[in-house]
Coordinates of N, CA and C in Angstrom, one line a residue:
X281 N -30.2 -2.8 14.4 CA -29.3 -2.1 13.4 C -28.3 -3.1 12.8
X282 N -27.7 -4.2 13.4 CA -27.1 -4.7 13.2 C -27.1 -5.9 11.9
X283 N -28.5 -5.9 12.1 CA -29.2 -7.0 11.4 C -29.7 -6.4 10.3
X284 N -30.1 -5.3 10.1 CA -30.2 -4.6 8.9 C -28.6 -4.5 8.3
X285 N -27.5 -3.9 8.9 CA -26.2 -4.0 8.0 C -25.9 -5.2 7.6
X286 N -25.9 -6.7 8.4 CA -26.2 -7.7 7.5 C -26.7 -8.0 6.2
X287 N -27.9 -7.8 6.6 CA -28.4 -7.9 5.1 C -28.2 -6.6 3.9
X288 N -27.7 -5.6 4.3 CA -27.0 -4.7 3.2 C -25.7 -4.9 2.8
X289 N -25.0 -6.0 3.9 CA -23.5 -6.5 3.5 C -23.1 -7.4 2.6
X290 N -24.6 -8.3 2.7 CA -24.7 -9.7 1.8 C -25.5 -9.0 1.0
X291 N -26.2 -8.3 0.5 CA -26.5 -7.9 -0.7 C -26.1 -7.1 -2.0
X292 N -24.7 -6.4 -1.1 CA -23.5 -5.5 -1.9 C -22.3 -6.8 -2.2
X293 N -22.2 -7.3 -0.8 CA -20.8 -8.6 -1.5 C -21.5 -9.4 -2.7
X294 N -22.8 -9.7 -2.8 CA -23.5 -10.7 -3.3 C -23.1 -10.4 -4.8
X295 N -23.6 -8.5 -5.2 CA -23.3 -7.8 -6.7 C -21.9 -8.4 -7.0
X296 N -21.0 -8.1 -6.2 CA -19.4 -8.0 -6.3 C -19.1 -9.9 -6.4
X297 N -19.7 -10.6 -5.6 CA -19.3 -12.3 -5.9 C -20.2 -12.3 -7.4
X298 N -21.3 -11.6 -7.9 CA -21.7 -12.5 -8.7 C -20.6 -12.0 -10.0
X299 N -20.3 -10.7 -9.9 CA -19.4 -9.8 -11.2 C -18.0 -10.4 -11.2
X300 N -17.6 -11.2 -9.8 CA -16.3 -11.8 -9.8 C -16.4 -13.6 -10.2
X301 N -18.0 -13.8 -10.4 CA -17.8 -15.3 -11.0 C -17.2 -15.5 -12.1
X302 N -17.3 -14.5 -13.2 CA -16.6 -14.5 -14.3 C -15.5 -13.4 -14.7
X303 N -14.8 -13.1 -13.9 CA -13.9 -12.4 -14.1 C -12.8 -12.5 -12.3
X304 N -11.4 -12.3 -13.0 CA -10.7 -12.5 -12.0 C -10.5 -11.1 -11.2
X305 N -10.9 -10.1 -12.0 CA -10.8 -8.6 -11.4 C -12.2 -8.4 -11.9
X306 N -12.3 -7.0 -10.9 CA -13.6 -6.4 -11.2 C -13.7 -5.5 -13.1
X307 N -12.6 -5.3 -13.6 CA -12.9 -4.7 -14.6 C -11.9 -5.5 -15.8
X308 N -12.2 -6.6 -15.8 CA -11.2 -7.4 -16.9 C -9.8 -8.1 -16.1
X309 N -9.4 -8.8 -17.2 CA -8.0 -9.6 -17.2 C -7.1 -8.9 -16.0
X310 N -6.7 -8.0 -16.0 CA -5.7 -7.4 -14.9 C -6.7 -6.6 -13.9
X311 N -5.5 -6.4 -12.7 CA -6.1 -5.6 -11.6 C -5.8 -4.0 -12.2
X312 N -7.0 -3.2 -11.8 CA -6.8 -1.8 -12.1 C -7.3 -0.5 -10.7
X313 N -7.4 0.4 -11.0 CA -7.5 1.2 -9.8 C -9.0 0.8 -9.3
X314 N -9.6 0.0 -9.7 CA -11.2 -0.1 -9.6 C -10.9 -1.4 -8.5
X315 N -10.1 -2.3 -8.4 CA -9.7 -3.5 -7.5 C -9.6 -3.1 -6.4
X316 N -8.2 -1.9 -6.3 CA -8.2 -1.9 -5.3 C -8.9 -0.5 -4.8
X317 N -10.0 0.4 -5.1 CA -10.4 1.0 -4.3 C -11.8 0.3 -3.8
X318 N -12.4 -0.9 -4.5 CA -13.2 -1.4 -3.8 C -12.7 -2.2 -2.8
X319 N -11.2 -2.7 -2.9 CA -11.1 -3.5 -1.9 C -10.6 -2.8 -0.6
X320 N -10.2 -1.6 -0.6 CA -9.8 -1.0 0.7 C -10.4 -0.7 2.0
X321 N -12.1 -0.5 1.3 CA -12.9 -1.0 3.1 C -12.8 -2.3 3.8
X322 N -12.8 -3.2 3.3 CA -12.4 -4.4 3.3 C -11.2 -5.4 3.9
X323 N -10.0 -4.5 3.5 CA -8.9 -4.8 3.6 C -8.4 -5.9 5.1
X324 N -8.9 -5.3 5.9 CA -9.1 -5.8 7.2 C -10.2 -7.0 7.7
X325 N -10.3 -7.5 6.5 CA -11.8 -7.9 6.8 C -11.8 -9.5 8.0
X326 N -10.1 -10.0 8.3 CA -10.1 -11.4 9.2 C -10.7 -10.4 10.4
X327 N -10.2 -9.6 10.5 CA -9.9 -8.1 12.1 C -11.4 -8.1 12.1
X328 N -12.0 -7.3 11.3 CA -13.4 -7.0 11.4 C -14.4 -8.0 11.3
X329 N -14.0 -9.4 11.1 CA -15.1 -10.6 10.8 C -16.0 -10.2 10.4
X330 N -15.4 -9.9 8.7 CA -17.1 -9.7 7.9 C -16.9 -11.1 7.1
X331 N -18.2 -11.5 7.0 CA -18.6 -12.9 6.3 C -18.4 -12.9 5.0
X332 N -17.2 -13.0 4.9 CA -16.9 -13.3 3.2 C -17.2 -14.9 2.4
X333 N -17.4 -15.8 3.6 CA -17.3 -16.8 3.6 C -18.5 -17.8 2.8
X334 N -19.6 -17.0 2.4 CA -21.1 -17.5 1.4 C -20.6 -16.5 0.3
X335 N -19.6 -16.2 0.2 CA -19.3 -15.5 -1.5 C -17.7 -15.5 -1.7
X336 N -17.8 -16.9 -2.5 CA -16.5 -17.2 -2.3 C -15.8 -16.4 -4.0
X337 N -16.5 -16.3 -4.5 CA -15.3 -15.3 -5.9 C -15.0 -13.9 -5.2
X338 N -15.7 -13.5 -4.2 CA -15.2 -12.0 -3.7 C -14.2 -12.2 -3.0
X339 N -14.2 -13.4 -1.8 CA -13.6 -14.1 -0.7 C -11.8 -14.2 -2.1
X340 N -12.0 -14.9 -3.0 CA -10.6 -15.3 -3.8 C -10.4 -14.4 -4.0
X341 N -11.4 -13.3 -4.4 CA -10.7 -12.1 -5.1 C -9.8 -11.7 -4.1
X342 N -10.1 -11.1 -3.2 CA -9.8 -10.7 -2.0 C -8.1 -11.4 -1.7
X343 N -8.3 -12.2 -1.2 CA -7.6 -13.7 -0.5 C -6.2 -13.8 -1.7
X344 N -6.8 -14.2 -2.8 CA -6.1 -15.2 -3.2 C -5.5 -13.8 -4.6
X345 N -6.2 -12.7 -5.1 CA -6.0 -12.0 -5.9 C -5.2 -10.5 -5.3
X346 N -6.5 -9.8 -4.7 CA -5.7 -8.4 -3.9 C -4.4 -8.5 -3.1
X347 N -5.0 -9.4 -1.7 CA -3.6 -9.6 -1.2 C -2.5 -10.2 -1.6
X348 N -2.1 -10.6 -2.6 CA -1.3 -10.8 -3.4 C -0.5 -10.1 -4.1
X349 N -0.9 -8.8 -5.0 CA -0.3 -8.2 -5.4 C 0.7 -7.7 -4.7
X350 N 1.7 -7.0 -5.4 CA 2.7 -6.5 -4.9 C 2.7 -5.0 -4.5
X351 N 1.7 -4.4 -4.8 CA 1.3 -2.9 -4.5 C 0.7 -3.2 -3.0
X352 N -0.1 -4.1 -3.0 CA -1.0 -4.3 -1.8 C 0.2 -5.2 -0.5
X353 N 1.0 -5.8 -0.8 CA 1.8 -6.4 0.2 C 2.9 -5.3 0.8
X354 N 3.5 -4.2 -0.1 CA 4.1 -3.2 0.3 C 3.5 -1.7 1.3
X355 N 2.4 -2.1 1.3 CA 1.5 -1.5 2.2 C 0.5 -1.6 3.2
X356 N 1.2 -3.0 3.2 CA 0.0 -4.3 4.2 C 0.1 -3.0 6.0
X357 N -1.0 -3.0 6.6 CA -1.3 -2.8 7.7 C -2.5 -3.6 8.4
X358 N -1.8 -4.5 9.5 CA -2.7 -5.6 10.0 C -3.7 -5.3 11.2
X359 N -4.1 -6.1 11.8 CA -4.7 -5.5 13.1 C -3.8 -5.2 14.3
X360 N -4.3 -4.0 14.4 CA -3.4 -3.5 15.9 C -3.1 -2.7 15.0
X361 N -2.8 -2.3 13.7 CA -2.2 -1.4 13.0 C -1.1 -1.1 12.5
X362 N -0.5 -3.1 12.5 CA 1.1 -3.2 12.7 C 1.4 -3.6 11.2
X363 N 2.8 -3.1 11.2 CA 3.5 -3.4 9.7 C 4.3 -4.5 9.2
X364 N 4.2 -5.3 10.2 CA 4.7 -6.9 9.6 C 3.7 -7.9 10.2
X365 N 3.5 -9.0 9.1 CA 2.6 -9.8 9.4 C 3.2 -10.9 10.9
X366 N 2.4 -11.3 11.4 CA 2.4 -12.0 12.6 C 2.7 -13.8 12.3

C-alpha cells in the first residue's frame, strides 16, 4: 500500500511542481483561496515526511511562499499540535 501512495504522491506533487515552474502561485501573480486550500493537507509536511524534496517549485511554494504569508503564520499549528514555533 504504501508503495502505491508513493507513486500517487509523486505523481499529484509532480502536476503541482510542474504548474509552479512558472508561476509563483497556483493561479497567477498573488496567492488566492486556491494556494491555500491546496496547501492545507500538506501544511505539516516536515511532521509527516512527505518528499517534497524531487519537486522543488512545490517544495518553494510551500517553504519559501505559503508559509510565509501572514494569514498562514497567524494560524501556524506545528507538530504536537502546538502554537508557537520551537
Amino acid at each position: 500500500v504504501l508503495a502505491t501512495q508513493d507513486v500517487q504522491f509523486h505523481k499529484l506533487a509532480g502536476i503541482l511542481d510542474a504548474r509552479l515552474a512558472s508561476s509563483k502561485w497556483l493561479c497567477g501573480d498573488e496567492p488566492t483561496i486556491a494556494d491555500i486550500a491546496v496547501a492545507a493537507p500538506i501544511h505539516m509536511h516536515q511532521h509527516q515526511k512527505l518528499p517534497l524534496g524531487p519537486h522543488k517549485h512545490l517544495s518553494r511554494w510551500m517553504v519559501e511562499g505559503i508559509e510565509k504569508l501572514p494569514c498562514w503564520e497567524k494560524t501556524y499549528v506545528g507538530p504536537g499540535f502546538t502554537l508557537t514555533r520551537s
